[in-house]
C-alpha positions as a Python dict, from the first residue, in 0.01 Angstrom:
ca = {
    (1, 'X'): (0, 0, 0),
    (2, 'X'): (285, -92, -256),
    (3, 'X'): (482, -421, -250),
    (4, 'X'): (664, -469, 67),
    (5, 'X'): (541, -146, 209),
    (6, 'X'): (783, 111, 17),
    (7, 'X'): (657, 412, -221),
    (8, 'X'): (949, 561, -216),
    (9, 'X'): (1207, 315, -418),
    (10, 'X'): (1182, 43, -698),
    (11, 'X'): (1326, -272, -579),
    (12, 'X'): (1466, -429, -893),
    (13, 'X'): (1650, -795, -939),
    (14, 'X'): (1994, -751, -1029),
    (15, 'X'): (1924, -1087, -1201),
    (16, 'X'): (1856, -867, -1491),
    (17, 'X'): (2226, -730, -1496),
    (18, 'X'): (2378, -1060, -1543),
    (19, 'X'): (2542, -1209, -1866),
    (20, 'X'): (2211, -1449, -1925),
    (21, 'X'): (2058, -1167, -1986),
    (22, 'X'): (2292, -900, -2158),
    (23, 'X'): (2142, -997, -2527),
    (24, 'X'): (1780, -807, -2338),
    (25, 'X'): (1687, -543, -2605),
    (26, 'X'): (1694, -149, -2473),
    (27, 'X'): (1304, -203, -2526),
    (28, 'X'): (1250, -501, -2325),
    (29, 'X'): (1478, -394, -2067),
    (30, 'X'): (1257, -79, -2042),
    (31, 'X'): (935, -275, -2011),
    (32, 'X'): (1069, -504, -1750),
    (33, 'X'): (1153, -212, -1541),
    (34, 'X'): (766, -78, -1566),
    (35, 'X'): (641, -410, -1523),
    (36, 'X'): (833, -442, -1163),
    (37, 'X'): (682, -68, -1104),
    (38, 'X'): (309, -213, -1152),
    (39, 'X'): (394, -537, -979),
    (40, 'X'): (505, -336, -648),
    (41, 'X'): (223, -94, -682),
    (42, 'X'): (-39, -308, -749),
    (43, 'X'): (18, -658, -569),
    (44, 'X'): (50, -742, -223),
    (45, 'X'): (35, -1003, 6),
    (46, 'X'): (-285, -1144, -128),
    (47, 'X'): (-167, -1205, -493),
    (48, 'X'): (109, -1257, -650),
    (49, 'X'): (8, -1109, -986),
    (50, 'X'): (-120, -791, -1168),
    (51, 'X'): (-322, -723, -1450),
    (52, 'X'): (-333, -447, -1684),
    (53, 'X'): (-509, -434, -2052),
    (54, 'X'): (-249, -428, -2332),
    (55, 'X'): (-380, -37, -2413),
    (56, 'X'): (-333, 70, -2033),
    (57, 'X'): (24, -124, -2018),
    (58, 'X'): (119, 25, -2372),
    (59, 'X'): (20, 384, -2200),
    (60, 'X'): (188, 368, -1900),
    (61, 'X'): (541, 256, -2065),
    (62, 'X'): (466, 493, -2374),
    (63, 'X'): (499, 218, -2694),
    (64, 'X'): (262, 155, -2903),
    (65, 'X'): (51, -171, -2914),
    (66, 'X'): (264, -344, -3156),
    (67, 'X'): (609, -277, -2985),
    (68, 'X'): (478, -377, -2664),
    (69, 'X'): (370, -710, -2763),
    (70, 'X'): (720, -760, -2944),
    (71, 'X'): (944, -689, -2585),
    (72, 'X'): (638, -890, -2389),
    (73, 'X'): (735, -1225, -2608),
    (74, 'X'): (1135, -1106, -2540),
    (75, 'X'): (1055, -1090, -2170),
    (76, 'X'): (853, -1442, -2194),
    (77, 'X'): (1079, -1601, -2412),
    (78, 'X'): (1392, -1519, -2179),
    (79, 'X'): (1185, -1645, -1822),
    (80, 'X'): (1192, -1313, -1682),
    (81, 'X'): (788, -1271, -1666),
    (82, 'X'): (504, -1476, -1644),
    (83, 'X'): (158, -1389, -1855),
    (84, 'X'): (-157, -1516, -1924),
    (85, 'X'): (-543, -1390, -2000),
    (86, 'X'): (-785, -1355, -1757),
    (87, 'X'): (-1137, -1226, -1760),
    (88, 'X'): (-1312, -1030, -1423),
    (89, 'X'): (-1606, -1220, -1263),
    (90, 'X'): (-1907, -995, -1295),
    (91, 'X'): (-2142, -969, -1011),
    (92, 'X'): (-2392, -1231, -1157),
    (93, 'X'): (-2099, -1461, -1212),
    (94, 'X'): (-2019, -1417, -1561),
    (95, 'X'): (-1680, -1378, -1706),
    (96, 'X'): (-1598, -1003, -1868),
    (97, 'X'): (-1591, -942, -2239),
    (98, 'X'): (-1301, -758, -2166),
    (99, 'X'): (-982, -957, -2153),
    (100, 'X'): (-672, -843, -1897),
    (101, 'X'): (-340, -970, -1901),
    (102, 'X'): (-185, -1084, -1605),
    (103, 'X'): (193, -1065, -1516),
    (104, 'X'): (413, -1253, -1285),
    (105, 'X'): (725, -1112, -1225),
    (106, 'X'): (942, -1439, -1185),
}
């Protein structure tokens, strides 16, 4: 079930319209669109956050690994997402290898 039960429509802050953030590259502006897509599909009313790794994210917006991590610091520097590392919890309690990023749509 996505975000606030609708698969049909993208809610979207029109935060992102205002002057503060008019200087937002084409790029970044792109990336903050996906990143609302994943949040909706992919959080709920038990978290808050996603997580995707930085090859799935830089598939699903169609940049390459480089350019993504360029309009990820844009969107972090400007207070528009929220991101950290995280690591699953295996089944014998052990943290991944693997490390995920996790987004926060603020």
């Amino acid at each position: 079930m996505a975000k606030n039960g609708n698969t049909f429509y993208l809610q979207l802050s029109r935060r992102i319209f205002t002057d503060e953030y008019s200087n937002l590259s084409d790029g970044a502006f792109r990336l903050y669109v996906w990143l609302n897509e994943l949040e909706q599909r992919y959080t709920g009313e038990s978290r808050d956050f996603f997580f995707r790794t930085n090859e799935e994210l830089a598939k699903d917006v169609g940049m390459s690994d480089k350019t993504l991590k360029k309009y990820k610091k844009e969107l972090i520097e400007s207070g528009l997402i929220e991101h950290w590392l995280g690591h699953f919890i295996m089944p014998d309690g052990k943290k991944s290898e693997k490390k995920v990023s996790c987004y926060r749509i603020l």
